Coordinates of C-alpha atoms in Angstrom, one line a residue:
M13 CA -16.3 -112.0 142.9
N14 CA -19.7 -110.2 142.6
P15 CA -20.4 -110.4 138.8
T16 CA -22.2 -107.0 139.0
Q17 CA -19.1 -105.2 140.3
P18 CA -16.4 -104.4 137.7
I19 CA -12.8 -105.2 137.6
L20 CA -10.6 -102.2 137.0
A21 CA -7.2 -102.9 135.3
V22 CA -4.8 -100.0 135.2
T23 CA -2.2 -100.0 132.5
D24 CA 0.8 -98.0 131.3
F25 CA 1.1 -100.2 128.2
S26 CA 4.3 -101.9 129.5
P27 CA 4.7 -105.7 129.0
L28 CA 3.9 -106.5 132.6
A29 CA 0.9 -104.2 132.6
R30 CA -0.3 -106.1 129.6
H31 CA 0.0 -109.3 131.6
A32 CA -2.2 -107.6 134.3
A33 CA -4.8 -106.7 131.7
E34 CA -4.8 -110.2 130.4
R35 CA -5.2 -111.6 133.9
A36 CA -8.1 -109.1 134.5
A37 CA -9.7 -110.2 131.3
R38 CA -9.4 -113.9 132.3
L39 CA -11.0 -113.2 135.6
A40 CA -13.8 -111.2 134.0
H41 CA -14.5 -114.1 131.6
E42 CA -14.5 -116.6 134.5
T43 CA -16.7 -114.5 136.8
G44 CA -18.9 -112.6 134.4
A45 CA -17.7 -109.3 135.9
P46 CA -17.5 -106.2 133.7
L47 CA -14.0 -105.1 132.9
T48 CA -12.6 -101.5 132.6
L49 CA -9.2 -100.7 131.3
M50 CA -7.7 -97.5 132.5
H51 CA -4.7 -95.3 131.6
V52 CA -3.7 -92.2 133.4
L53 CA -1.6 -89.4 131.8
S54 CA 0.3 -87.6 134.5
G55 CA -1.2 -84.2 135.0
G56 CA 2.1 -82.8 136.1
A57 CA 3.8 -84.0 133.0
L58 CA 1.1 -82.5 130.7
H59 CA 1.2 -79.2 132.6
S60 CA 5.0 -79.0 132.1
L61 CA 4.6 -79.9 128.4
R62 CA 2.1 -77.1 127.9
E63 CA 4.4 -74.7 129.8
W64 CA 7.3 -75.6 127.5
L65 CA 5.5 -75.7 124.2
G66 CA 2.6 -73.4 124.8
A67 CA -1.0 -74.1 125.8
S68 CA -2.2 -74.3 122.2
H69 CA 0.5 -76.7 121.0
P70 CA -1.2 -79.9 119.6
L71 CA 1.2 -82.4 121.2
A72 CA -0.8 -82.7 124.4
A73 CA -3.9 -83.6 122.4
Q74 CA -1.9 -86.0 120.3
L75 CA -0.6 -87.7 123.4
Q76 CA -4.2 -88.2 124.6
A77 CA -5.3 -89.5 121.2
D78 CA -2.4 -91.9 121.1
A79 CA -3.2 -93.2 124.6
Q80 CA -6.8 -93.7 123.7
Q81 CA -5.8 -95.6 120.6
Q82 CA -3.6 -97.9 122.6
L83 CA -6.4 -98.5 125.1
D84 CA -8.7 -99.3 122.2
H85 CA -6.2 -101.7 120.7
L86 CA -5.7 -103.5 124.0
A87 CA -9.5 -103.8 124.5
A88 CA -9.8 -105.3 121.0
D89 CA -7.0 -107.8 121.6
L90 CA -8.6 -108.9 124.9
H91 CA -12.0 -109.3 123.2
A92 CA -10.4 -111.5 120.5
A93 CA -8.5 -113.6 123.0
R94 CA -10.9 -113.8 126.0
H95 CA -14.3 -112.9 124.5
V96 CA -14.6 -110.0 127.0
S97 CA -15.9 -106.6 126.0
A98 CA -13.8 -104.1 128.0
H99 CA -14.7 -100.5 128.6
T100 CA -11.9 -98.0 128.4
A101 CA -11.2 -95.0 130.6
L102 CA -8.5 -92.3 129.9
A103 CA -7.8 -89.7 132.5
S104 CA -5.1 -87.1 133.3
G105 CA -4.1 -85.7 136.6
S106 CA -2.8 -87.2 139.9
V107 CA -2.5 -90.9 139.1
L108 CA -3.5 -92.1 142.6
D109 CA -6.5 -89.7 142.7
E110 CA -7.7 -90.7 139.3
I111 CA -7.5 -94.4 140.0
G112 CA -9.3 -94.0 143.3
Q113 CA -12.0 -91.9 141.7
K114 CA -12.6 -94.3 138.9
A115 CA -12.7 -97.3 141.3
D116 CA -15.3 -95.4 143.4
E117 CA -17.3 -94.5 140.4
L118 CA -17.4 -98.1 139.2
N119 CA -17.6 -99.6 142.7
A120 CA -14.9 -101.9 141.5
A121 CA -14.6 -105.3 143.1
L122 CA -10.9 -105.6 142.2
L123 CA -8.0 -103.4 141.1
V124 CA -5.4 -105.0 138.9
L125 CA -1.9 -103.7 138.3
G126 CA 1.3 -105.0 136.8
A127 CA 4.2 -105.7 139.1
R128 CA 6.6 -103.6 137.3
G129 CA 5.9 -101.1 134.6
E130 CA 7.2 -98.1 132.7
G131 CA 6.9 -94.8 134.5
F132 CA 4.3 -94.4 137.2
L133 CA 3.4 -98.1 137.7
R134 CA 7.0 -99.1 138.5
R135 CA 7.3 -96.4 141.1
Q136 CA 3.9 -97.1 142.6
V137 CA 4.3 -100.9 143.1
L138 CA 7.8 -100.8 144.3
G139 CA 8.1 -97.3 145.9
S140 CA 6.6 -95.1 148.5
T141 CA 3.8 -94.1 146.1
S142 CA 2.7 -97.7 146.0
E143 CA 2.4 -97.8 149.7
R144 CA 0.2 -94.7 149.6
L145 CA -2.0 -96.2 146.9
L146 CA -2.4 -99.5 148.7
S147 CA -3.0 -97.9 152.1
R148 CA -5.5 -95.6 150.6
T149 CA -7.6 -98.1 148.7
T150 CA -10.5 -100.0 150.3
R151 CA -10.6 -102.5 147.5
P152 CA -8.7 -105.8 146.9
L153 CA -5.6 -105.2 144.8
L154 CA -4.1 -107.8 142.5
V155 CA -0.4 -107.2 141.5
V156 CA 0.4 -109.3 138.5
R157 CA 3.9 -110.5 137.6
Q158 CA 3.3 -113.7 135.6
T159 CA 2.0 -114.3 132.1
P160 CA -1.6 -115.6 132.7
H161 CA -1.5 -118.8 130.7
T162 CA -4.1 -120.6 133.0
A163 CA -6.5 -119.9 135.8
Y164 CA -4.7 -119.8 139.2
R165 CA -3.8 -123.3 140.3
R166 CA -2.4 -123.0 143.8
A167 CA -2.8 -120.0 146.1
L168 CA -0.7 -119.5 149.3
V169 CA -3.0 -117.7 151.7
A170 CA -1.1 -116.0 154.6
L171 CA -3.0 -116.2 157.9
D172 CA -2.1 -114.4 161.1
F173 CA -5.5 -115.2 162.8
S174 CA -6.5 -111.5 163.0
P175 CA -10.0 -110.5 161.9
W176 CA -8.6 -109.9 158.4
S177 CA -7.6 -113.5 157.9
L178 CA -11.1 -114.9 157.2
Q179 CA -11.7 -112.0 154.7
A180 CA -8.4 -112.7 153.0
L181 CA -9.5 -116.3 152.5
A182 CA -12.8 -115.2 151.1
V183 CA -11.1 -112.9 148.6
A184 CA -8.8 -115.7 147.6
R185 CA -11.7 -117.9 146.8
R186 CA -13.4 -115.2 144.7
V187 CA -10.3 -114.4 142.6
A188 CA -9.0 -118.0 142.4
P189 CA -12.2 -120.1 142.7
H190 CA -10.6 -123.2 141.2
A191 CA -7.2 -123.0 143.0
H192 CA -6.1 -125.4 145.7
L193 CA -5.5 -123.3 148.8
V194 CA -2.4 -123.6 150.9
L195 CA -3.2 -122.0 154.3
F196 CA 0.1 -120.6 155.6
N197 CA 1.1 -119.5 159.0
A198 CA 4.7 -118.8 160.3
F199 CA 4.9 -119.1 164.0
Q200 CA 7.7 -118.0 166.3
V201 CA 8.4 -118.7 170.0
P202 CA 7.8 -115.3 171.6
F203 CA 11.0 -113.7 172.9
E204 CA 13.0 -116.8 172.3
E205 CA 16.4 -115.0 172.4
K206 CA 15.5 -113.3 175.6
L207 CA 14.4 -116.7 177.1
H208 CA 17.8 -118.1 176.2
F209 CA 19.5 -115.1 177.6
A210 CA 17.5 -115.4 180.8
G211 CA 18.7 -118.9 181.3
V212 CA 15.5 -120.7 180.5
D213 CA 16.4 -124.4 179.7
A214 CA 16.2 -125.8 176.2
N215 CA 13.4 -128.3 177.2
T216 CA 11.1 -125.5 178.4
I217 CA 11.7 -123.5 175.2
E218 CA 11.0 -126.6 173.1
H219 CA 7.8 -127.1 175.0
Y220 CA 6.8 -123.5 174.1
R221 CA 7.7 -124.2 170.5
Q222 CA 5.5 -127.3 170.3
Q223 CA 2.7 -125.4 172.0
A224 CA 2.9 -122.5 169.5
R225 CA 2.9 -125.0 166.6
T226 CA -0.1 -126.9 168.0
Q227 CA -2.0 -123.7 168.5
A228 CA -1.3 -122.5 164.9
V229 CA -2.5 -125.9 163.5
Q230 CA -5.7 -125.7 165.5
Q231 CA -6.4 -122.1 164.4
V232 CA -5.7 -122.9 160.7
H233 CA -8.2 -125.8 160.8
A234 CA -10.7 -123.6 162.6
L235 CA -10.5 -121.0 159.9
A236 CA -10.8 -123.6 157.1
E237 CA -13.9 -124.9 158.9
S238 CA -15.4 -121.4 159.3
A239 CA -14.8 -120.7 155.6
G240 CA -16.6 -123.9 154.7
L241 CA -13.6 -125.5 152.9
K242 CA -13.7 -129.2 152.0
A243 CA -10.7 -131.3 152.8
S244 CA -9.9 -131.6 149.1
Q245 CA -9.8 -127.8 148.6
W246 CA -6.9 -127.0 151.0
E247 CA -3.9 -128.0 152.9
P248 CA -2.1 -126.5 155.9
C249 CA 1.4 -125.1 155.8
I250 CA 2.6 -124.4 159.3
V251 CA 6.3 -123.4 159.6
E252 CA 8.5 -121.7 162.1
G253 CA 10.5 -118.6 161.3
D254 CA 10.3 -115.2 159.9
P255 CA 7.1 -114.8 157.9
S256 CA 8.7 -112.9 155.0
Q257 CA 11.5 -115.4 154.4
R258 CA 9.4 -118.5 155.0
M259 CA 6.5 -117.3 152.8
A260 CA 8.8 -116.7 149.8
Q261 CA 10.4 -120.1 150.4
Q262 CA 7.0 -121.9 150.5
E263 CA 5.7 -120.1 147.5
L264 CA 8.5 -121.6 145.4
A265 CA 8.6 -125.0 147.2
L266 CA 4.9 -125.6 146.8
D267 CA 4.7 -124.1 143.2
C268 CA 2.1 -121.5 144.1
D269 CA 1.1 -119.0 141.4
L270 CA -0.8 -116.6 143.7
V271 CA 0.0 -115.3 147.2
V272 CA -2.8 -113.7 149.2
L273 CA -2.1 -111.3 152.1
G274 CA -4.4 -109.3 154.4
K275 CA -3.9 -105.5 154.4
H276 CA -4.1 -105.4 158.2
G277 CA -2.7 -107.9 160.7
Q278 CA -1.5 -108.4 164.2
S279 CA 1.7 -106.5 163.9
A280 CA 3.1 -103.6 165.9
T281 CA 1.5 -101.2 163.4
E282 CA -1.6 -103.2 162.8
D283 CA -0.9 -102.9 159.1
L284 CA 0.7 -105.9 157.4
L285 CA 0.5 -104.3 154.0
L286 CA 3.0 -101.6 154.9
G287 CA 5.2 -104.0 156.8
S288 CA 8.1 -106.1 155.8
V289 CA 6.1 -109.2 154.7
T290 CA 4.2 -107.5 151.9
K291 CA 7.2 -105.5 150.8
H292 CA 9.3 -108.6 150.7
M293 CA 6.7 -110.6 148.6
L294 CA 6.3 -107.7 146.1
A295 CA 10.0 -107.3 145.7
E296 CA 11.3 -110.9 146.0
G297 CA 8.4 -113.3 145.2
S298 CA 7.7 -114.7 141.8
A299 CA 3.9 -115.3 142.1
D300 CA 1.1 -112.7 141.7
V301 CA 0.1 -111.0 144.9
L302 CA -3.5 -110.4 146.0
V303 CA -4.0 -108.0 148.9
S304 CA -7.3 -108.1 150.8
T305 CA -8.3 -104.8 152.3
A306 CA -11.1 -105.6 154.7
H307 CA -11.7 -107.7 157.8
A308 CA -14.6 -110.0 158.3
S309 CA -17.6 -108.1 159.8

């Protein structure tokens, strides 16, 4: 991660949002990147409050003061634990717009959110608002669901061999520089059911299967070589089957604490992030999820 570009951690003060802030602080300490902690008060909720109680009622100001105090306490806790001096940013308005504006203002290298939170974060990570946020951002996004006791140890990096795969690998190395990388690809025999239905014999289909596996193995090794990985830094994980199911299985079987996905891929929509794989990993996986948002130029 570029140490001159800040990390922006967004919090709603829920327990998992605190995990996200702690992970962001750990990354800031490891990389030397500046850290900003942000909380957004819903502009719609504040507007409704002023309508109910009157524009001059002090409660709205008190809510802002309370939120700033919580941000300051969180920053102090992170400084004591991680020796990182975090800036704080309090905003009100459209949550997505405010996050995007602050990320642009900072030129943030990474956005960090909790996997599930209270209020807006829960809806954004698991609901349609999340999809809009993730599809809108041009920056890597880290969704944290684990308590960050240590630096990332093993990262499962999903590769589909699109132009985004090499960039996803580069982002994984910046966010988890000390992790052992598991380069994952799930292959399938194209139109296997239709081949059976058309009467193609089993031996021919098995030949296609072995051909698909061999091609995947070759492409994974080629990507590792292009990324300059040493043999001790990575291992291949080539499996057959549905990517969503197989990725979740391998995450658990190989004890990975980070899963890395590319925002765009070779799917019907050319958008892996909004497809079933990422949704499945966010909803069902147990590891943190890092989403890369750019392809290699």
